[in-house]
Coordinates of C-alpha atoms in Angstrom, one line a residue:
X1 CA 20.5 -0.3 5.3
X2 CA 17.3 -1.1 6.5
X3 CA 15.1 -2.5 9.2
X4 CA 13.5 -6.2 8.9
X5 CA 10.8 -7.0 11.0
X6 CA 11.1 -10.9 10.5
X7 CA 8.8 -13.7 10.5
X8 CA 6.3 -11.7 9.0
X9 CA 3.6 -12.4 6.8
X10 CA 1.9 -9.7 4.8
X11 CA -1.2 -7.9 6.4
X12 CA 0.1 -9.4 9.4
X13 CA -0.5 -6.1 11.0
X14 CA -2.3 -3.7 9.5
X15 CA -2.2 -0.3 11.2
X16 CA 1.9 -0.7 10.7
X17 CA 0.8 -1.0 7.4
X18 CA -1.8 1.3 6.7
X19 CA 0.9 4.3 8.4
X20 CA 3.2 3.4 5.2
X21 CA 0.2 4.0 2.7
X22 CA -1.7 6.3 0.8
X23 CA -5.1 6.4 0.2
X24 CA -6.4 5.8 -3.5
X25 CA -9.3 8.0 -3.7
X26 CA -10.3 6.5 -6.6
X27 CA -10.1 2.8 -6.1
X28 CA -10.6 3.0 -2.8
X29 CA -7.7 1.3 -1.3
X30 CA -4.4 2.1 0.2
X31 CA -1.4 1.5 -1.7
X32 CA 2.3 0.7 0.4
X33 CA 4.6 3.1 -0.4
X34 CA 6.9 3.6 2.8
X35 CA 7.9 0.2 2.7
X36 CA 8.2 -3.5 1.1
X37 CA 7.5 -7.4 2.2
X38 CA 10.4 -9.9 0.8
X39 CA 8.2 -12.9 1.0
X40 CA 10.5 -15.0 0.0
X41 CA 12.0 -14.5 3.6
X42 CA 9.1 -13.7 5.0
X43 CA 10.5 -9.9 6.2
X44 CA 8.9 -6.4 6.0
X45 CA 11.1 -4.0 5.4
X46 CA 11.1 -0.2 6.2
X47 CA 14.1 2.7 5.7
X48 CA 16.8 2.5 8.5
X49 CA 15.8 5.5 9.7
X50 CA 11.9 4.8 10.9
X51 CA 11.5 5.9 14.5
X52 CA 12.3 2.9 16.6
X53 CA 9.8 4.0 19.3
X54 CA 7.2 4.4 16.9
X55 CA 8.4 0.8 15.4
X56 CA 7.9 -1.0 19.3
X57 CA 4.8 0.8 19.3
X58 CA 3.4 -1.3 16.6
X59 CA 5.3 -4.8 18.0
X60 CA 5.8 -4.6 22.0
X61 CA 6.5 -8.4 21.9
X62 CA 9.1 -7.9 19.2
X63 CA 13.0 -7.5 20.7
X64 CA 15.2 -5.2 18.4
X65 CA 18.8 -6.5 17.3
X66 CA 21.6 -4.8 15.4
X67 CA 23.1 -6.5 12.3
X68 CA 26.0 -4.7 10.4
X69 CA 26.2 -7.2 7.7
X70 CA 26.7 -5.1 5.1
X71 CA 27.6 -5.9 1.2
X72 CA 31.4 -6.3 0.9
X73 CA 33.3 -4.0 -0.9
X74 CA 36.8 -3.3 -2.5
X75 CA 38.4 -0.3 -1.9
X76 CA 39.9 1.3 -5.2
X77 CA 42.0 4.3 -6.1
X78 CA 39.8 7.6 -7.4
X79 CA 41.7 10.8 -8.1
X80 CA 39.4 13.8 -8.1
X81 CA 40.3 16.3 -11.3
X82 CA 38.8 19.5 -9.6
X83 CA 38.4 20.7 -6.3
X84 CA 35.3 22.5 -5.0
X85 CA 33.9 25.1 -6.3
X86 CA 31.8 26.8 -4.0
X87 CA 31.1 27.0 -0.4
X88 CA 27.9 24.3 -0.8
X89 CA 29.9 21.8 -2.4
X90 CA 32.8 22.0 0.6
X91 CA 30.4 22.0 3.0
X92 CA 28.2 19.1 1.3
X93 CA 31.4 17.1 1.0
X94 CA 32.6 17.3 4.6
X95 CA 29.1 16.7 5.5
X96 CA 29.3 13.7 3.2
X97 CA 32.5 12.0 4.6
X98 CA 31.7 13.0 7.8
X99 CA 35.0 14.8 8.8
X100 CA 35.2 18.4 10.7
X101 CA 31.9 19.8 11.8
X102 CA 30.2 16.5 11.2
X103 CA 32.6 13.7 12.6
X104 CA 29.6 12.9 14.9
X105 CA 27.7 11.5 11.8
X106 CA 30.4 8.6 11.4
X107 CA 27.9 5.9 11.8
X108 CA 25.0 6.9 10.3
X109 CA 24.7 4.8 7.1
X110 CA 22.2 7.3 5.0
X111 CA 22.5 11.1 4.2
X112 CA 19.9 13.4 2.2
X113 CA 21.7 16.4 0.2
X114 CA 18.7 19.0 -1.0
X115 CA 20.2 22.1 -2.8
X116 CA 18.6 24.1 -5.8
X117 CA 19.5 23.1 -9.0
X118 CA 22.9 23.8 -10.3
X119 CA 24.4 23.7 -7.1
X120 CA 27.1 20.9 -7.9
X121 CA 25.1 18.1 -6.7
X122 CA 26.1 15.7 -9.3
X123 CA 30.0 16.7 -8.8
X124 CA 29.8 15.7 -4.6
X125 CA 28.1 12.7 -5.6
X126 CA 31.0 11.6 -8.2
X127 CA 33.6 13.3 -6.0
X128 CA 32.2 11.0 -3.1
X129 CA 34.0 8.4 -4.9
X130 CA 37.4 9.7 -4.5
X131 CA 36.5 10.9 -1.4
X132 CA 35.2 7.2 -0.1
X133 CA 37.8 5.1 -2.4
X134 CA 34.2 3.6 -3.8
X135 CA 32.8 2.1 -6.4
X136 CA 29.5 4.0 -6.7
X137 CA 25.9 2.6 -7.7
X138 CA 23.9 5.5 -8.9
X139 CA 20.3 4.8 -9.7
X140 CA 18.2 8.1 -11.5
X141 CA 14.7 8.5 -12.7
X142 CA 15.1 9.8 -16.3
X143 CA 16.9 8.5 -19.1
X144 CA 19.2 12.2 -19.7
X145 CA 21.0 11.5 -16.2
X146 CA 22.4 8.2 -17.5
X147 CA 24.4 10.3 -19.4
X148 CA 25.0 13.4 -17.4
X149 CA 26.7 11.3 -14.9
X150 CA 28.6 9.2 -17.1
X151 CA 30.0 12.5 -18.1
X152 CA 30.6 14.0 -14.5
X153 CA 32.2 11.3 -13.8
X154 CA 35.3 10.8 -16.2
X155 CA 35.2 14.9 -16.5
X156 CA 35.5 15.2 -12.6
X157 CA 37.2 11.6 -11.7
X158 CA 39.8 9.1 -13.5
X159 CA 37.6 7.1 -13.4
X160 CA 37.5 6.4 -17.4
X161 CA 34.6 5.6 -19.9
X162 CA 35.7 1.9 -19.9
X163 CA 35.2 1.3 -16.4
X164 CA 31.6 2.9 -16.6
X165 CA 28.2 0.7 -17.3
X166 CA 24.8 2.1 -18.1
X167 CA 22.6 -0.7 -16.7
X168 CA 19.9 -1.0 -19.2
X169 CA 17.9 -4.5 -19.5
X170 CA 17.4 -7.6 -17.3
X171 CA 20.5 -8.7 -19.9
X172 CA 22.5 -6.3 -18.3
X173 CA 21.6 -6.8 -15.0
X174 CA 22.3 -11.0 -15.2
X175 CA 25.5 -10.2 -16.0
X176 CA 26.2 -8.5 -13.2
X177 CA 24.8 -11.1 -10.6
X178 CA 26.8 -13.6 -12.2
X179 CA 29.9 -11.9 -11.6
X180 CA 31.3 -10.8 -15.1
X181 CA 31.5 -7.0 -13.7
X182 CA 34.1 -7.0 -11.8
X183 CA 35.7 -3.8 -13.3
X184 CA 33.6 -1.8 -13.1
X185 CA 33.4 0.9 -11.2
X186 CA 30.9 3.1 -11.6
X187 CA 27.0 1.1 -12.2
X188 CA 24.3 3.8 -13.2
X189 CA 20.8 2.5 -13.2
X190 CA 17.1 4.4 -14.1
X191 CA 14.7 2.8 -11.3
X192 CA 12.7 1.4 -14.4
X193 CA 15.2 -0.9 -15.1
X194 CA 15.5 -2.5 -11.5
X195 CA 11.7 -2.3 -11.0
X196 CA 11.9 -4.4 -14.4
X197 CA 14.1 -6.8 -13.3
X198 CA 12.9 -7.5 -10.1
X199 CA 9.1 -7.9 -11.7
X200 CA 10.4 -10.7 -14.1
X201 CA 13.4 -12.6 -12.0
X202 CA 12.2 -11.6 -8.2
X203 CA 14.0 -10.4 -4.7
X204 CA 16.7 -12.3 -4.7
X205 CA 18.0 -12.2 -7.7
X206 CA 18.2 -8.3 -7.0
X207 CA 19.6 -8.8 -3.7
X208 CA 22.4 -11.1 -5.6
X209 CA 23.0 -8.8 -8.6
X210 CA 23.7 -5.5 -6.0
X211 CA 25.8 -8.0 -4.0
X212 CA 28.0 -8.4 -6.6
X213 CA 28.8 -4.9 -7.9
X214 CA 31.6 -4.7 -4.8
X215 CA 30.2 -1.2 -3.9
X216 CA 30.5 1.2 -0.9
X217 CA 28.5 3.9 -1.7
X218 CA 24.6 3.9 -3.2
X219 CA 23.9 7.5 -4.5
X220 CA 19.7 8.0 -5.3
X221 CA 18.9 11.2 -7.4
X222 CA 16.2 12.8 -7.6
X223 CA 15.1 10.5 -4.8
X224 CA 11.1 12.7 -4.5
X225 CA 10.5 11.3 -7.8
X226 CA 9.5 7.4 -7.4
X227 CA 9.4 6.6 -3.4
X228 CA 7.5 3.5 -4.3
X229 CA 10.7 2.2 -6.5
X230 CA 13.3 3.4 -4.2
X231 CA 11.8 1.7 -1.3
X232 CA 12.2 -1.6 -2.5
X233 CA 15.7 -0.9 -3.8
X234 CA 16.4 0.3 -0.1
X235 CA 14.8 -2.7 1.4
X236 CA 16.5 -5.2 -1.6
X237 CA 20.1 -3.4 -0.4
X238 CA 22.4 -3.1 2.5
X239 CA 25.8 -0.9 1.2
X240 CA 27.5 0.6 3.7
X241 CA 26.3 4.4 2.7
X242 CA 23.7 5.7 0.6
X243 CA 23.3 9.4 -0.3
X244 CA 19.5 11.0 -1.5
X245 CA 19.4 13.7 -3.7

């Protein structure tokens, strides 16, 4: 999810903007990182989770409205092979689904999951698709998690090889906005790929190809390493959860 501050045109208000930047020391100028203008409908977007009483600070004649209007999704059946294996990864899945301790976290549509290396990340996030009945879209920053996940996921899931797709190319990536996807169930993308695609076919036609992948749950590894990318995938998107790690 996100927040759209609409009929905006881009330097429309600068301090908002400049608070999203960082300074370029070298070219002098700041560069927007914290959050992305669709100009095609004429919206600024931030994360959902911007403070809104920062956010008025910067438009007192705006008036703030909720819209849920999510991507649809199917629900499909996931069987989980292997159960937790540690105290983090129990803990990290309830937190995840939002059941025991954290049923008070129902409605919040983003969650961040930080643990040291080897902790089992990987297997929540696959697990999260069992757990959700969810087609996942997982988007990484290097070309050796493509793989790694692949593998999590039919070692951990039933989900099976077939119903897997490596998103590589804007080829690829027509395919799925015109709607040829439809069994898949598991969509792994490297951020290069959608920065690619958007570069060379534009907003929509990323807001149209995610629309179509039928998906629940976003999942964003290694989320530190390309906040530039993974705000304009957050601000392109609206599934109904997304999980940083």
């Amino acid at each position: 999810g996100h927040i759209a501050i609409t009929n905006y045109k881009k330097k429309d208000n600068y301090e908002f903007e400049k608070s999203l930047s960082v300074w370029d020391s070298i070219n002098f100028k700041y560069h927007l990182v914290g959050g992305y203008y669709v100009k095609e409908m004429k919206e600024f977007r931030i994360n959902r989770g911007y403070n809104l009483k920062r956010l008025h600070m910067y438009f007192p004649d705006y008036t703030f409205e909720v819209d849920n209007d999510a991507f649809p999704y199917d629900e499909i059946h996931v069987d989980l092979y292997a159960p937790p294996k540690s105290d983090f990864q129990r803990v990290a899945l309830t937190f995840m689904a939002s059941q025991e301790t954290f049923q008070n976290l129902k409605n919040y549509t983003q969650k961040m999951i930080t643990a040291p290396p080897g902790a089992g990340k990987t297997f929540c996030g696959v697990a999260s698709s069992a757990f959700m009945s969810s087609r996942l879209v997982i988007i990484v920053p290097f070309t050796k998690l493509l793989e790694q996940w692949k593998e999590s996921l039919t070692t951990f899931t039933s989900i099976k090889e077939s119903e897997i797709m490596i998103v590589q190319g804007s080829k690829a990536c027509e395919k799925i906005r015109e709607g040829k996807c439809k069994d898949i169930k598991a969509f792994i993308f490297m951020t290069d790929t959608i920065a690619s695609y958007q570069e060379h076919y534009g907003n929509l036609a990323v807001i149209d190809m995610f629309y179509e992948t039928n998906v629940y749950v976003k999942i964003v590894d290694e989320v530190h390493r390309d906040l530039k990318t993974i705000t304009m995938i957050d601000a392109l998107t609206n599934f109904h959860m997304t999980y940083y790690m």
